[in-house]
Amino acid sequence: TLLRCQSNFGRVPVDVLLTATYQVSVQGFADTRTSQNPGGIPPAAIPGYIETAISIAERAKASHAQVALSVGPYGACMIPSQEYSG
């Protein structure tokens, strides 16, 4: 699970634990089909997913560590993808 994965990182002596939200985008959520959202995840649902990722990171981190919200890169959601081509 995500909690178990982040807890493994949290056990390492780190000062900052990033959330598992690195390449999230509105379009990425819209393109994600689930049984609850067969037409894609709507924009109104995105904050709940982000909040869940933050909550999981908070639970996984060591007591002295901080959580950083990881967002981006913007280029990954551009068409054509600009992240790798500049």
CSV table of N, CA and C in Angstrom, one decimal:
chain,number,residue,atom,x,y,z
A,1,THR,N,0.8,-1.2,0.0
A,1,THR,CA,0.0,0.0,0.0
A,1,THR,C,0.9,1.2,0.0
A,2,LEU,N,0.3,2.4,-0.3
A,2,LEU,CA,1.0,3.6,-0.3
A,2,LEU,C,1.5,3.9,1.1
A,3,LEU,N,0.7,3.7,2.1
A,3,LEU,CA,1.2,3.9,3.5
A,3,LEU,C,2.4,3.1,3.8
A,4,ARG,N,2.4,1.9,3.5
A,4,ARG,CA,3.5,1.0,3.8
A,4,ARG,C,4.8,1.5,3.0
A,5,CYS,N,4.6,1.8,1.8
A,5,CYS,CA,5.7,2.3,1.0
A,5,CYS,C,6.3,3.6,1.6
A,6,GLN,N,5.4,4.6,1.9
A,6,GLN,CA,5.9,5.8,2.5
A,6,GLN,C,6.5,5.6,3.9
A,7,SER,N,5.9,4.6,4.6
A,7,SER,CA,6.5,4.3,6.0
A,7,SER,C,7.9,3.8,5.9
A,8,ASN,N,8.2,3.0,4.8
A,8,ASN,CA,9.6,2.6,4.6
A,8,ASN,C,10.5,3.8,4.4
A,9,PHE,N,10.1,4.8,3.7
A,9,PHE,CA,10.9,6.0,3.5
A,9,PHE,C,10.9,6.7,4.9
A,10,GLY,N,9.8,6.8,5.6
A,10,GLY,CA,9.8,7.5,6.8
A,10,GLY,C,10.7,6.9,7.9
A,11,ARG,N,11.0,5.6,7.8
A,11,ARG,CA,11.9,5.0,8.8
A,11,ARG,C,13.3,5.4,8.6
A,12,VAL,N,13.7,5.8,7.4
A,12,VAL,CA,15.0,6.3,7.1
A,12,VAL,C,15.1,7.7,7.7
A,13,PRO,N,16.3,8.1,8.2
A,13,PRO,CA,16.4,9.4,8.9
A,13,PRO,C,16.3,10.5,7.8
A,14,VAL,N,15.2,10.9,7.5
A,14,VAL,CA,15.0,12.0,6.6
A,14,VAL,C,14.3,13.2,7.3
A,15,ASP,N,14.6,14.4,6.8
A,15,ASP,CA,14.0,15.6,7.4
A,15,ASP,C,12.7,15.9,6.7
A,16,VAL,N,12.5,15.5,5.4
A,16,VAL,CA,11.3,15.9,4.7
A,16,VAL,C,10.9,14.6,3.9
A,17,LEU,N,9.6,14.3,4.0
A,17,LEU,CA,8.9,13.2,3.3
A,17,LEU,C,8.0,13.9,2.3
A,18,LEU,N,8.2,13.6,1.0
A,18,LEU,CA,7.3,14.1,0.0
A,18,LEU,C,6.0,13.3,-0.2
A,19,THR,N,4.9,14.0,-0.5
A,19,THR,CA,3.7,13.3,-0.8
A,19,THR,C,3.8,12.6,-2.1
A,20,ALA,N,3.0,11.6,-2.3
A,20,ALA,CA,3.0,10.8,-3.6
A,20,ALA,C,2.1,11.5,-4.6
A,21,THR,N,2.4,12.7,-4.9
A,21,THR,CA,1.6,13.5,-5.8
A,21,THR,C,2.4,14.2,-6.9
A,22,TYR,N,3.5,13.6,-7.2
A,22,TYR,CA,4.5,14.4,-8.1
A,22,TYR,C,3.9,14.8,-9.4
A,23,GLN,N,3.3,13.9,-10.2
A,23,GLN,CA,2.8,14.3,-11.5
A,23,GLN,C,1.3,14.4,-11.6
A,24,VAL,N,0.7,14.8,-10.6
A,24,VAL,CA,-0.8,15.0,-10.6
A,24,VAL,C,-1.1,16.2,-11.5
A,25,SER,N,-2.2,16.0,-12.2
A,25,SER,CA,-2.7,17.1,-13.0
A,25,SER,C,-4.2,16.9,-13.2
A,26,VAL,N,-4.9,18.0,-13.5
A,26,VAL,CA,-6.4,17.9,-13.8
A,26,VAL,C,-6.6,16.9,-14.9
A,27,GLN,N,-5.8,17.0,-16.0
A,27,GLN,CA,-6.0,16.1,-17.1
A,27,GLN,C,-5.7,14.7,-16.8
A,28,GLY,N,-4.6,14.5,-16.0
A,28,GLY,CA,-4.3,13.1,-15.5
A,28,GLY,C,-5.4,12.5,-14.8
A,29,PHE,N,-6.1,13.2,-13.9
A,29,PHE,CA,-7.2,12.7,-13.2
A,29,PHE,C,-8.4,12.5,-14.1
A,30,ALA,N,-8.6,13.4,-15.1
A,30,ALA,CA,-9.7,13.2,-16.0
A,30,ALA,C,-9.5,12.0,-16.9
A,31,ASP,N,-8.2,11.6,-17.1
A,31,ASP,CA,-7.9,10.4,-17.9
A,31,ASP,C,-7.9,9.1,-17.1
A,32,THR,N,-8.1,9.2,-15.8
A,32,THR,CA,-8.1,8.0,-14.9
A,32,THR,C,-9.5,7.5,-14.8
A,33,ARG,N,-9.7,6.3,-15.3
A,33,ARG,CA,-11.1,5.7,-15.2
A,33,ARG,C,-11.1,4.8,-14.0
A,34,THR,N,-12.1,4.9,-13.2
A,34,THR,CA,-12.2,4.0,-12.0
A,34,THR,C,-13.7,3.4,-12.1
A,35,SER,N,-14.0,2.4,-11.3
A,35,SER,CA,-15.3,1.9,-11.2
A,35,SER,C,-16.3,3.0,-10.7
A,36,GLN,N,-15.8,3.9,-9.8
A,36,GLN,CA,-16.6,5.0,-9.3
A,36,GLN,C,-16.7,6.1,-10.2
A,37,ASN,N,-15.7,6.3,-11.1
A,37,ASN,CA,-15.7,7.4,-12.0
A,37,ASN,C,-15.3,6.8,-13.4
A,38,PRO,N,-16.2,6.1,-14.1
A,38,PRO,CA,-15.9,5.5,-15.4
A,38,PRO,C,-15.6,6.5,-16.5
A,39,GLY,N,-16.1,7.8,-16.3
A,39,GLY,CA,-15.8,8.8,-17.3
A,39,GLY,C,-14.5,9.7,-16.9
A,40,GLY,N,-13.8,9.2,-15.9
A,40,GLY,CA,-12.7,10.0,-15.4
A,40,GLY,C,-13.0,10.7,-14.1
A,41,ILE,N,-11.9,11.0,-13.3
A,41,ILE,CA,-12.1,11.6,-12.0
A,41,ILE,C,-12.4,13.1,-12.3
A,42,PRO,N,-13.5,13.6,-11.7
A,42,PRO,CA,-13.9,15.0,-12.0
A,42,PRO,C,-13.0,16.0,-11.1
A,43,PRO,N,-12.8,17.2,-11.6
A,43,PRO,CA,-12.0,18.2,-10.9
A,43,PRO,C,-12.5,18.4,-9.4
A,44,ALA,N,-13.7,18.3,-9.1
A,44,ALA,CA,-14.2,18.5,-7.8
A,44,ALA,C,-13.7,17.4,-6.8
A,45,ALA,N,-13.3,16.3,-7.3
A,45,ALA,CA,-12.8,15.2,-6.5
A,45,ALA,C,-11.3,15.2,-6.2
A,46,ILE,N,-10.6,16.0,-7.0
A,46,ILE,CA,-9.2,16.1,-6.9
A,46,ILE,C,-8.7,16.5,-5.5
A,47,PRO,N,-9.2,17.5,-4.9
A,47,PRO,CA,-8.7,17.9,-3.5
A,47,PRO,C,-8.8,16.7,-2.5
A,48,GLY,N,-9.8,15.9,-2.6
A,48,GLY,CA,-9.9,14.7,-1.7
A,48,GLY,C,-8.7,13.8,-1.9
A,49,TYR,N,-8.3,13.6,-3.1
A,49,TYR,CA,-7.2,12.7,-3.4
A,49,TYR,C,-5.9,13.3,-2.9
A,50,ILE,N,-5.7,14.6,-3.0
A,50,ILE,CA,-4.5,15.3,-2.5
A,50,ILE,C,-4.5,15.3,-1.0
A,51,GLU,N,-5.7,15.5,-0.4
A,51,GLU,CA,-5.7,15.5,1.1
A,51,GLU,C,-5.4,14.1,1.6
A,52,THR,N,-5.8,13.1,0.9
A,52,THR,CA,-5.5,11.7,1.3
A,52,THR,C,-4.0,11.5,1.2
A,53,ALA,N,-3.4,11.9,0.1
A,53,ALA,CA,-1.9,11.8,0.0
A,53,ALA,C,-1.2,12.5,1.1
A,54,ILE,N,-1.7,13.7,1.5
A,54,ILE,CA,-1.0,14.4,2.6
A,54,ILE,C,-1.2,13.6,3.9
A,55,SER,N,-2.4,13.1,4.1
A,55,SER,CA,-2.7,12.4,5.4
A,55,SER,C,-1.8,11.2,5.5
A,56,ILE,N,-1.7,10.4,4.4
A,56,ILE,CA,-0.8,9.2,4.4
A,56,ILE,C,0.6,9.6,4.7
A,57,ALA,N,1.1,10.7,4.1
A,57,ALA,CA,2.5,11.1,4.3
A,57,ALA,C,2.7,11.5,5.8
A,58,GLU,N,1.7,12.2,6.3
A,58,GLU,CA,1.8,12.6,7.7
A,58,GLU,C,1.8,11.4,8.6
A,59,ARG,N,1.1,10.4,8.3
A,59,ARG,CA,1.1,9.2,9.2
A,59,ARG,C,2.4,8.4,9.0
A,60,ALA,N,3.0,8.5,7.8
A,60,ALA,CA,4.2,7.7,7.5
A,60,ALA,C,5.5,8.3,8.0
A,61,LYS,N,5.5,9.6,8.2
A,61,LYS,CA,6.8,10.3,8.5
A,61,LYS,C,7.2,10.0,10.0
A,62,ALA,N,8.5,10.2,10.2
A,62,ALA,CA,9.0,10.1,11.6
A,62,ALA,C,8.6,11.4,12.3
A,63,SER,N,8.6,11.3,13.6
A,63,SER,CA,8.0,12.5,14.4
A,63,SER,C,8.8,13.8,14.1
A,64,HIS,N,10.1,13.7,13.8
A,64,HIS,CA,10.8,15.0,13.6
A,64,HIS,C,10.7,15.5,12.2
A,65,ALA,N,10.2,14.7,11.3
A,65,ALA,CA,10.2,15.0,9.8
A,65,ALA,C,9.1,15.9,9.5
A,66,GLN,N,9.2,16.6,8.4
A,66,GLN,CA,8.2,17.5,7.8
A,66,GLN,C,7.6,16.8,6.6
A,67,VAL,N,6.4,17.2,6.2
A,67,VAL,CA,5.8,16.7,4.9
A,67,VAL,C,5.8,17.9,3.9
A,68,ALA,N,6.3,17.6,2.7
A,68,ALA,CA,6.2,18.6,1.6
A,68,ALA,C,5.3,18.1,0.5
A,69,LEU,N,4.4,18.9,0.1
A,69,LEU,CA,3.5,18.6,-1.0
A,69,LEU,C,4.2,18.7,-2.3
A,70,SER,N,4.3,17.6,-3.0
A,70,SER,CA,5.0,17.6,-4.2
A,70,SER,C,4.0,17.8,-5.4
A,71,VAL,N,4.2,18.8,-6.1
A,71,VAL,CA,3.3,19.1,-7.3
A,71,VAL,C,4.1,19.4,-8.5
A,72,GLY,N,3.7,18.9,-9.6
A,72,GLY,CA,4.5,19.2,-10.8
A,72,GLY,C,5.0,17.9,-11.4
A,73,PRO,N,5.7,18.0,-12.4
A,73,PRO,CA,6.1,19.2,-13.2
A,73,PRO,C,5.0,19.5,-14.2
A,74,TYR,N,4.8,20.8,-14.4
A,74,TYR,CA,3.8,21.3,-15.3
A,74,TYR,C,4.0,20.7,-16.7
A,75,GLY,N,5.3,20.6,-17.1
A,75,GLY,CA,5.6,20.1,-18.5
A,75,GLY,C,5.1,18.7,-18.7
A,76,ALA,N,4.9,17.9,-17.7
A,76,ALA,CA,4.5,16.5,-17.9
A,76,ALA,C,3.0,16.5,-18.4
A,77,CYS,N,2.2,17.5,-18.1
A,77,CYS,CA,0.8,17.5,-18.6
A,77,CYS,C,0.6,18.3,-19.8
A,78,MET,N,1.7,18.8,-20.4
A,78,MET,CA,1.5,19.6,-21.6
A,78,MET,C,1.5,18.6,-22.8
A,79,ILE,N,0.9,19.0,-23.9
A,79,ILE,CA,0.8,18.1,-25.1
A,79,ILE,C,1.5,18.9,-26.2
A,80,PRO,N,2.5,18.5,-26.8
A,80,PRO,CA,3.3,17.3,-26.5
A,80,PRO,C,4.0,17.6,-25.2
A,81,SER,N,4.4,16.5,-24.5
A,81,SER,CA,5.1,16.6,-23.2
A,81,SER,C,6.3,17.4,-23.3
A,82,GLN,N,6.4,18.4,-22.5
A,82,GLN,CA,7.6,19.3,-22.5
A,82,GLN,C,8.6,19.0,-21.4
A,83,GLU,N,8.2,18.0,-20.5
A,83,GLU,CA,9.1,17.7,-19.4
A,83,GLU,C,10.5,17.2,-19.9
A,84,TYR,N,10.5,16.4,-21.0
A,84,TYR,CA,11.7,15.8,-21.4
A,84,TYR,C,12.3,16.4,-22.7
A,85,SER,N,11.5,17.2,-23.3
A,85,SER,CA,12.0,17.8,-24.6
A,85,SER,C,12.4,19.3,-24.5
A,86,GLY,N,12.1,19.9,-23.3
A,86,GLY,CA,12.4,21.3,-23.1
A,86,GLY,C,11.3,22.1,-23.4
